[in-house]
Coordinates of C-alpha atoms and ligand atoms in Angstrom, one line a residue:
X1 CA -18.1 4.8 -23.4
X2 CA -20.2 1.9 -22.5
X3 CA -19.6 0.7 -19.1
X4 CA -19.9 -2.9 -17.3
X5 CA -22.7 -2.8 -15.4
X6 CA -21.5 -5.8 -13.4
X7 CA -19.3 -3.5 -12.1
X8 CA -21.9 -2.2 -10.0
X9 CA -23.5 -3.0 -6.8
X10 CA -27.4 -1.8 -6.7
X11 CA -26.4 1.4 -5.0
X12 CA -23.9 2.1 -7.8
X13 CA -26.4 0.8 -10.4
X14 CA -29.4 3.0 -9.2
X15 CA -26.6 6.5 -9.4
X16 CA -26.2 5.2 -13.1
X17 CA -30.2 4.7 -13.7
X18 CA -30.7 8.3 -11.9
X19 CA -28.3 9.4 -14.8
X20 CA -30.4 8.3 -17.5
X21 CA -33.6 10.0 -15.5
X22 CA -34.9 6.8 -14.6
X23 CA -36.3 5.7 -11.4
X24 CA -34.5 4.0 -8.6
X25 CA -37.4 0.5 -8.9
X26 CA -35.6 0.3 -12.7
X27 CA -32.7 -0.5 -11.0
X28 CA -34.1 -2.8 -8.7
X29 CA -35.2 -4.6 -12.1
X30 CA -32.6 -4.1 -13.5
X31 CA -30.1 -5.5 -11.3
X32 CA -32.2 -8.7 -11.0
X33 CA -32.4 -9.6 -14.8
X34 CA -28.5 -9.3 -14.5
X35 CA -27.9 -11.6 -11.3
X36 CA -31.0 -13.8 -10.7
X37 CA -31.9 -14.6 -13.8
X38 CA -28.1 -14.1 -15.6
X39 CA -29.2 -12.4 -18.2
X40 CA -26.6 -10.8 -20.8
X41 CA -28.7 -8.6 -23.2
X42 CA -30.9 -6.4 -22.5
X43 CA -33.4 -7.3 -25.4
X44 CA -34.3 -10.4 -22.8
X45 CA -35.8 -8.0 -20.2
X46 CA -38.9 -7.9 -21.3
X47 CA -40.7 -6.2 -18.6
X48 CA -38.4 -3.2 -19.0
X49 CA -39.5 -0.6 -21.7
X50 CA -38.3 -0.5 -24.6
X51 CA -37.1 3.1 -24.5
X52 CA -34.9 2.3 -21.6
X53 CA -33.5 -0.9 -23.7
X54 CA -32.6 1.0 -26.2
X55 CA -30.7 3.8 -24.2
X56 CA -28.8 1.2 -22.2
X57 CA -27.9 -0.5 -25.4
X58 CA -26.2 2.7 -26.1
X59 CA -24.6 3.4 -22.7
X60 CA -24.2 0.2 -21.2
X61 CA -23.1 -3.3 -21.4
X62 CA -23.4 -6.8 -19.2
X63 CA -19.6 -8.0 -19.9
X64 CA -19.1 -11.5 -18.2
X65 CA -15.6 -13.2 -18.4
X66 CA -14.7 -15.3 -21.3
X67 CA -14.1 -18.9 -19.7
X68 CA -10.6 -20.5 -21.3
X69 CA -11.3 -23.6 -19.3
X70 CA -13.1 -25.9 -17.6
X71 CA -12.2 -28.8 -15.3
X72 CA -13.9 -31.5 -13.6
X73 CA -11.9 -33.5 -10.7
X74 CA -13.1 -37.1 -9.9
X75 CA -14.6 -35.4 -6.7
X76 CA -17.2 -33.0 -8.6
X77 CA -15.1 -30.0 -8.0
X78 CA -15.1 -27.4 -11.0
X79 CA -12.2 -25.4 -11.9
X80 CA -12.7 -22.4 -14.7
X81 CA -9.8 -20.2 -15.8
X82 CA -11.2 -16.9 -17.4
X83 CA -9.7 -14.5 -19.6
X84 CA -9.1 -10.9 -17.8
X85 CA -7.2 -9.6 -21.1
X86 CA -3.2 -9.3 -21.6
X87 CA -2.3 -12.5 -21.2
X88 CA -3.9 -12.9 -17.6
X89 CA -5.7 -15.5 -16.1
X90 CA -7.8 -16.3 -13.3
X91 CA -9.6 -18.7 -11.7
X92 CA -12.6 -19.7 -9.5
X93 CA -13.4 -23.2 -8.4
X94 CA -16.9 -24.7 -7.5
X95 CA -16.7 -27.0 -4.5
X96 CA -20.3 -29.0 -4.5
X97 CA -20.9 -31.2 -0.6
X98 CA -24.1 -32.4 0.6
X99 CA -25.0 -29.6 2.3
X100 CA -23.8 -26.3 0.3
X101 CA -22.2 -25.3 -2.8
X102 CA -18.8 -23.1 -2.6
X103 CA -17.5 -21.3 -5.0
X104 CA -13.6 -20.1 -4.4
X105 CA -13.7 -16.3 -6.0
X106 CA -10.2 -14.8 -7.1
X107 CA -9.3 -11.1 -6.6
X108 CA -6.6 -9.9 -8.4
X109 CA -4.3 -11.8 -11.0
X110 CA -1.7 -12.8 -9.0
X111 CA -0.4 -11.7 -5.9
X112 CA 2.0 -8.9 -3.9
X113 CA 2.2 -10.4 -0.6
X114 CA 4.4 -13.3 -1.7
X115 CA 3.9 -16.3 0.9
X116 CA 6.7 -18.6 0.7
X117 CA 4.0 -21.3 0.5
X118 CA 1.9 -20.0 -1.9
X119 CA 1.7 -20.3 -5.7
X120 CA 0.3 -17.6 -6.8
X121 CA 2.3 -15.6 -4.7
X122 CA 5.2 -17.4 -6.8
X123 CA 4.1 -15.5 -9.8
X124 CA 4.4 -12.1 -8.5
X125 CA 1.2 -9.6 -8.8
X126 CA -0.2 -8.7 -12.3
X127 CA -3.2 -6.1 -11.8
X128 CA -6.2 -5.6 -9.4
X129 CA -9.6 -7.4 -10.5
X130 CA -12.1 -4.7 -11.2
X131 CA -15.5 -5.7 -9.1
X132 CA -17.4 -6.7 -12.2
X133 CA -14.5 -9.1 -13.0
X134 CA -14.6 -10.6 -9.2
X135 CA -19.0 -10.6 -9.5
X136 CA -18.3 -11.9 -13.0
X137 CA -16.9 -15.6 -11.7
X138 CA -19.7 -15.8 -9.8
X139 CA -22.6 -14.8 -12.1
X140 CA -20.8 -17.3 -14.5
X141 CA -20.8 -20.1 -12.2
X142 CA -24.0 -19.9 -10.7
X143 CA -26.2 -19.4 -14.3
X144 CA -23.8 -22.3 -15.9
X145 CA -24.5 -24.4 -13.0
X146 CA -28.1 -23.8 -12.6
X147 CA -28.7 -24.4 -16.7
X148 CA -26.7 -27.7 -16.2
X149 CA -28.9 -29.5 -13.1
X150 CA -31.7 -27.6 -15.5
X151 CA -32.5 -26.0 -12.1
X152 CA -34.1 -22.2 -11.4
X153 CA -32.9 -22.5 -7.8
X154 CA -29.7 -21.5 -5.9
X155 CA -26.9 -23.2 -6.7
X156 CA -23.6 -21.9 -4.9
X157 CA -24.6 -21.2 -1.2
X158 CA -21.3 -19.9 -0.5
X159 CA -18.6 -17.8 -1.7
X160 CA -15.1 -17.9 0.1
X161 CA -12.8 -15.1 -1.3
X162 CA -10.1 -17.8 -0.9
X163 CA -8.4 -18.1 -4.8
X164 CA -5.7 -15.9 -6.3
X165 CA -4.9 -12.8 -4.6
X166 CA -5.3 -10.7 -2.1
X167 CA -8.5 -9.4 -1.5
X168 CA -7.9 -6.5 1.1
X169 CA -5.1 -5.0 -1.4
X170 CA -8.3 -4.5 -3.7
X171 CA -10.8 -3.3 -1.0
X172 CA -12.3 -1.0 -3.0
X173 CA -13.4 -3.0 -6.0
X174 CA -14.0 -5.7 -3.2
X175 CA -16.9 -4.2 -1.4
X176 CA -19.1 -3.7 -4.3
X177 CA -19.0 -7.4 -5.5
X178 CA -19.2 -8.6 -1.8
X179 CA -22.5 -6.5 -1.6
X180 CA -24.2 -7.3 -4.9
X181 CA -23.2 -11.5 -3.2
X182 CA -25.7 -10.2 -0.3
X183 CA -27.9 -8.1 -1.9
X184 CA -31.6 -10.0 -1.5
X185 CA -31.9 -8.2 -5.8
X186 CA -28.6 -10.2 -6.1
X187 CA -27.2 -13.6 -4.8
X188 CA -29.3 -13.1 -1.4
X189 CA -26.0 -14.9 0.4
X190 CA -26.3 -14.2 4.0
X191 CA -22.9 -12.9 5.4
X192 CA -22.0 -15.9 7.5
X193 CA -21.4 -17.7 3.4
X194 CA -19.5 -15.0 2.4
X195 CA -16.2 -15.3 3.6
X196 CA -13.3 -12.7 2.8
X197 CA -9.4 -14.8 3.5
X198 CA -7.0 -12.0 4.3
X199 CA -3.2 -12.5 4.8
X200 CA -3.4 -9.6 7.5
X201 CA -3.9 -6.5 5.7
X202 CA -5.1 -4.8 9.3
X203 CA -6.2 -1.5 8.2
X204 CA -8.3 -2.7 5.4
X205 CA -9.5 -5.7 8.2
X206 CA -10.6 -2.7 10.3
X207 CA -12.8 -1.1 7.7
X208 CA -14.2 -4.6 6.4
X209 CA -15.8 -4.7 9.7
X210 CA -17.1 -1.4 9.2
X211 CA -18.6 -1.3 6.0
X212 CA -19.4 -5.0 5.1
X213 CA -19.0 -7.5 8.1
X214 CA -18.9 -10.8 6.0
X215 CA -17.0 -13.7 7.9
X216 CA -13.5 -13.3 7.8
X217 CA -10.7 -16.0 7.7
X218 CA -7.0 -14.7 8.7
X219 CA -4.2 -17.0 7.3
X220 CA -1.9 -16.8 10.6
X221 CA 0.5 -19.9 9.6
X222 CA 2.9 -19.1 12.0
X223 CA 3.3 -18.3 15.8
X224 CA 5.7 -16.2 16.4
X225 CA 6.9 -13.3 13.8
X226 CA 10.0 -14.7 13.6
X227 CA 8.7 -17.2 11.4
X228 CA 5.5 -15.6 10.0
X229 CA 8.1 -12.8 8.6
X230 CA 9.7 -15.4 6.5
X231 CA 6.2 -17.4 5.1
X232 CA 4.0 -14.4 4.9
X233 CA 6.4 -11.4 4.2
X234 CA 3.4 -8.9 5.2
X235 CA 3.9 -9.9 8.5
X236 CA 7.1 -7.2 8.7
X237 CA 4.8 -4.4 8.0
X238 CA 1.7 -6.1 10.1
X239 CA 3.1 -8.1 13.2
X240 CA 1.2 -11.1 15.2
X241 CA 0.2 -8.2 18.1
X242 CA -1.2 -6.1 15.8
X243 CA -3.1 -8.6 13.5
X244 CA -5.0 -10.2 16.4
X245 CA -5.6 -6.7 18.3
X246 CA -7.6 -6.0 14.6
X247 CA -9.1 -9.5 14.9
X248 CA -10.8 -8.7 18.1
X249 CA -11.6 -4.8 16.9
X250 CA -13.4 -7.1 13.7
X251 CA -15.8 -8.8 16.5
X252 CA -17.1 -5.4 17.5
X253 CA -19.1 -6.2 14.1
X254 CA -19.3 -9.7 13.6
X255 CA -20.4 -12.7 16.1
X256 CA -17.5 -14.2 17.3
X257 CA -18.4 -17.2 14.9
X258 CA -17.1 -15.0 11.9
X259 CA -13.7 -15.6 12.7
X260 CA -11.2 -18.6 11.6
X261 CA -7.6 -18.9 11.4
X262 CA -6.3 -20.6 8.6
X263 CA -2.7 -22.4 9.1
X264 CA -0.8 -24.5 6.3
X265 CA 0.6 -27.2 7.8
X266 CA 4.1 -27.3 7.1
X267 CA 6.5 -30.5 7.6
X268 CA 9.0 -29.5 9.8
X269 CA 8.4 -26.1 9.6
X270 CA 5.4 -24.9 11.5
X271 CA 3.8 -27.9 12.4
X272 CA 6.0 -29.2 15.5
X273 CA 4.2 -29.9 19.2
X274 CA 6.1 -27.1 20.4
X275 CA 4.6 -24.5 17.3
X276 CA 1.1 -25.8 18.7
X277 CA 1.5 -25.0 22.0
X278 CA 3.2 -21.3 21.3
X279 CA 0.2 -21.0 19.6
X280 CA -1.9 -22.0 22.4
X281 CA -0.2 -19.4 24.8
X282 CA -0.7 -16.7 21.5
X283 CA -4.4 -17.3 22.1
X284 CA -4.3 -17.5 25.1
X285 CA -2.6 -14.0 25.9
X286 CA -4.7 -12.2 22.8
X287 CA -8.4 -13.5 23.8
X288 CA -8.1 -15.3 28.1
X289 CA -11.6 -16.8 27.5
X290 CA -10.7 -18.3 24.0
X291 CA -14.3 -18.9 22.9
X292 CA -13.9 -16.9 19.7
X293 CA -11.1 -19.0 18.6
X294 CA -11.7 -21.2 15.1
X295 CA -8.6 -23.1 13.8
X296 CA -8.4 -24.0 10.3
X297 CA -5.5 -26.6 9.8
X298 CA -4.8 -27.0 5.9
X299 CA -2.9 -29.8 4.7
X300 CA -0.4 -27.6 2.4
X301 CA -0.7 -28.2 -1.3
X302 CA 2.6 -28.9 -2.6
X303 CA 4.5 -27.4 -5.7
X304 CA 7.9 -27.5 -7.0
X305 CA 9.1 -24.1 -6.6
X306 CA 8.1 -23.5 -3.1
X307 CA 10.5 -26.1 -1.7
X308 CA 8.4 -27.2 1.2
X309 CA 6.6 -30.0 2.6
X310 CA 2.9 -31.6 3.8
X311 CA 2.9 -32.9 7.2
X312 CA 2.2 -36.3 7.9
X313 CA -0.8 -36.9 8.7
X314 CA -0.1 -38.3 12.1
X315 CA 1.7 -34.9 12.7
X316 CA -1.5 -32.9 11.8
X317 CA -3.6 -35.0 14.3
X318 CA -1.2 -34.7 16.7
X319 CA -1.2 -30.7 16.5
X320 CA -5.1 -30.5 16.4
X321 CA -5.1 -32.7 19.1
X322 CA -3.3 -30.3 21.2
X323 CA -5.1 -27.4 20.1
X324 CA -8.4 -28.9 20.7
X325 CA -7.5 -29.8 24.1
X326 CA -6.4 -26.3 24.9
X327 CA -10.0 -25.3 24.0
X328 CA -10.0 -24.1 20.3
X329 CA -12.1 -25.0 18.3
X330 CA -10.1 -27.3 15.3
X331 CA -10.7 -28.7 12.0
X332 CA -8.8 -29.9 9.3
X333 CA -9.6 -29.2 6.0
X334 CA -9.9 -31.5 3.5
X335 CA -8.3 -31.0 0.2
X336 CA -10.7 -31.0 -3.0
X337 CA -9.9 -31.2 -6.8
X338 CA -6.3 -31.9 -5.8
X339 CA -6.4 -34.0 -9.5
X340 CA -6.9 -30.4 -11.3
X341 CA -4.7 -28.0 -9.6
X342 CA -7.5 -26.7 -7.7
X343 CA -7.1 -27.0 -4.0
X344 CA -5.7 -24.4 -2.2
X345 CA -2.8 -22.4 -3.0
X346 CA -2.6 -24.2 -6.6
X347 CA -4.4 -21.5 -8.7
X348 CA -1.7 -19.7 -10.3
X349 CA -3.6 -18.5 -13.3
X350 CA -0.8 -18.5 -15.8
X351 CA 0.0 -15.0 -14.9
X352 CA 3.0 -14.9 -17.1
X353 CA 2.6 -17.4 -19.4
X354 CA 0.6 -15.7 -22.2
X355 CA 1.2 -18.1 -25.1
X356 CA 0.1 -20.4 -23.0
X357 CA -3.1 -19.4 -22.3
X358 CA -3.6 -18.5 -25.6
X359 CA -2.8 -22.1 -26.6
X360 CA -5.2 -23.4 -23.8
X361 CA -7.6 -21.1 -24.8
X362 CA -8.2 -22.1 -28.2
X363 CA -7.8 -26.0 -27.1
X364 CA -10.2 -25.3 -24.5
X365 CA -12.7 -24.1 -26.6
X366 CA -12.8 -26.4 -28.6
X367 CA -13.2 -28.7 -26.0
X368 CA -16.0 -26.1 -24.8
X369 CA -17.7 -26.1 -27.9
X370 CA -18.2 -30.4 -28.1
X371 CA -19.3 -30.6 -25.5
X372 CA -22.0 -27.5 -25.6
X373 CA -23.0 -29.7 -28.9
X374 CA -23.3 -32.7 -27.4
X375 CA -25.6 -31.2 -24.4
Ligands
LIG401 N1 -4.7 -14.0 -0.1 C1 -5.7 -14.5 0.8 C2 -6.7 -15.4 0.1 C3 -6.2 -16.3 -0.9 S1 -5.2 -17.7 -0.4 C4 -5.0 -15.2 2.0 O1 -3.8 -15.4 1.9 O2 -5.7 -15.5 2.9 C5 -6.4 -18.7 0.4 C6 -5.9 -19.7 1.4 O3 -5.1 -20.7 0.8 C7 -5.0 -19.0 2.5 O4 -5.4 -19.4 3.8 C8 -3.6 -19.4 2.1 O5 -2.8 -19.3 3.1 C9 -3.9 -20.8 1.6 N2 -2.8 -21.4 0.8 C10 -2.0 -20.7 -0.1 N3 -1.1 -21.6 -0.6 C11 -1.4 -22.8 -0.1 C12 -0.9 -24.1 -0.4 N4 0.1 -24.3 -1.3 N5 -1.4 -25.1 0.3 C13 -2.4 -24.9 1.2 N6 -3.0 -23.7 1.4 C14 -2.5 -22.7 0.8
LIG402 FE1 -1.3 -13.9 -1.8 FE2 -2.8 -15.3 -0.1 FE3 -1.1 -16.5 -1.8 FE4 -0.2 -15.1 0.3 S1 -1.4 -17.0 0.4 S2 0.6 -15.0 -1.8 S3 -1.7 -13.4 0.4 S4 -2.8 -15.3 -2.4

């Protein structure tokens, strides 16, 4: 059976070269035709020989997503949904600022955990991404981007692990794309770009720090479990006590910088003065000296099922405010390709919806194909 050999980081792709008795530096060139310079067949690599081409035609294959579609917000933002087979979607999103490039990376086609706030958590989980899939969104963006500024350099200077899914309920298909993002042969990404959003998955958190310390956002949301029970149901099985003992256990491996909490702000829900100081005290009683403590506030992206609210804007001031006084460190996010379903918590992939992507699909590329004429 041919295999994907984006599925593998260059550890896993110099086992598979040892296989065909070849030597480990094949790999090494190997992996870069596939990541630096995006190539999909292995005719292209020239400086490999041709008896190795022709076994890896045999064995192996570079299997990239097919893209169903592409959007452009006013802002610049980019938002692709690709095809991961039965009817699933998924999608990545290309945030370009002055300074940096980010690309939002999915994980799995939908979601488990469930957040009350969250839309892909609406439409219930679908399968785990498989590493090549997760590498995939990024190889994609990062050649299509570079062909279209006609560029040879680095595009995307960061990749947040931030669009649908969990990504510590798919640790193990995880690591390998994080590594191939840092791998100097890969993306070269230095781990403080490479950030890994976790709803709290603690043991997973704990190993993370072991085996790839990236930077890690937690989506807290809530200060108490009373209420972080009902908005992010793993809460029940990983309380507040235990979730910030594994923060601090993370920054046995990371500089204290690595760390930010992410909290939606919810009107009426979890964004009163009285939420901001109980979670002034909740720092204050998990980390006294407080320097290690990043606040995230995100306006929350509204959809019709969820029910809930934005703040007011005056209401999120007014809670960073009092954060920020109390010492921690406080920013509020500003929403991006709102105009495309793209910010936060608005990928939801069409998880269920197969004719629909279907339809899309076909629309799209069309749509796809006009404009790759007109280039
Ligand atoms: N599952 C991971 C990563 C994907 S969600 C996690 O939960 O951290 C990425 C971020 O978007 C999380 O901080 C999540 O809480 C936030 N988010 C989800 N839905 C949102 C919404 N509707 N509006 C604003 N942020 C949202
Ligand atoms: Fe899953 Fe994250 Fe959405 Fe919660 S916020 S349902 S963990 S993707």
């Amino acid at each position: 059976m041919s295999v994907n050999l984006l599925d593998y980081d260059l550890e896993g792709l110099a086992a598979f070269c040892e296989r065909l008795d070849e030597k480990r530096y094949r790999s090494i060139q190997l992996f870069r035709w596939i990541h630096q310079k995006g190539a999909r067949h292995f005719d292209e690599m020239t400086d490999l020989a041709k008896s190795l081409r022709e076994k890896l035609k045999t064995s192996a294959c570079i299997k990239p997503l097919d893209v169903i579609s592409q959007r452009l917000s006013a802002d610049g933002t980019i938002k692709w949904l690709f095809d991961v087979g039965d009817g699933n979607a998924v999608e990545a999103v290309f945030i370009p600022e002055e300074d940096r490039g980010t690309l939002c990376v999915s994980s799995q086609a939908g979601c488990a955990v469930g957040c009350r706030f969250c839309s892909t958590g609406h439409q219930g989980f679908s399968r785990n991404l498989k590493s090549g899939e997760i590498i995939a969104q990024l190889w994609y963006a990062e050649h299509f981007l570079r062909q279209q500024s006609g560029t040879t350099e680095r595009v995307i200077s960061n990749v947040v692990m931030m669009g649908m899914g969990e990504p510590l309920q798919n640790y193990d298909e995880l690591v390998p794309a994080l590594k191939t993002m840092l791998d100097d042969h890969g993306y070269g990404l230095s781990r403080r770009r490479v950030t890994v959003s976790t709803s709290g998955v603690v043991p997973m958190m704990d190993r993370l720090g072991q085996d790839c310390p990236v930077a890690l956002a937690v989506s807290l949301h809530a200060s108490n479990d009373v209420l972080r029970d009902r908005l992010v149901p793993l809460n029940i099985k990983y309380p507040l006590g235990e979730l910030l003992a594994a923060c601090i256990r993370y920054l046995d491996h990371a500089p204290r910088d690595f760390l930010t909490f992410e909290y939606c702000m919810l009107a009426g829900v979890n964004d009163r003065v009285r939420d901001a100081h109980e979670i002034v005290s909740l720092v204050k009683t998990y980390a006294p000296e407080r320097t290690w403590c990043k606040f995230n506030l995100i306006p929350f992206n509204p959809f019709p099922e969820s029910g809930l609210q934005c703040s007011i804007p005056s209401q999120v001031v007014e809670f960073s405010r009092i954060l920020t006084e109390a010492g921690i460190v406080t920013t509020v996010r500003k929403t991006r390709g709102d105009d495309i379903d793209a910010a936060c918590g608005q990928l939801a992939g069409d998880v269920k919806d197969r004719t629909r992507v279907v339809d899309r699909m076909n629309r799209q590329r069309t749509v796809m194909l006009r404009k790759k004429l007109s280039v």
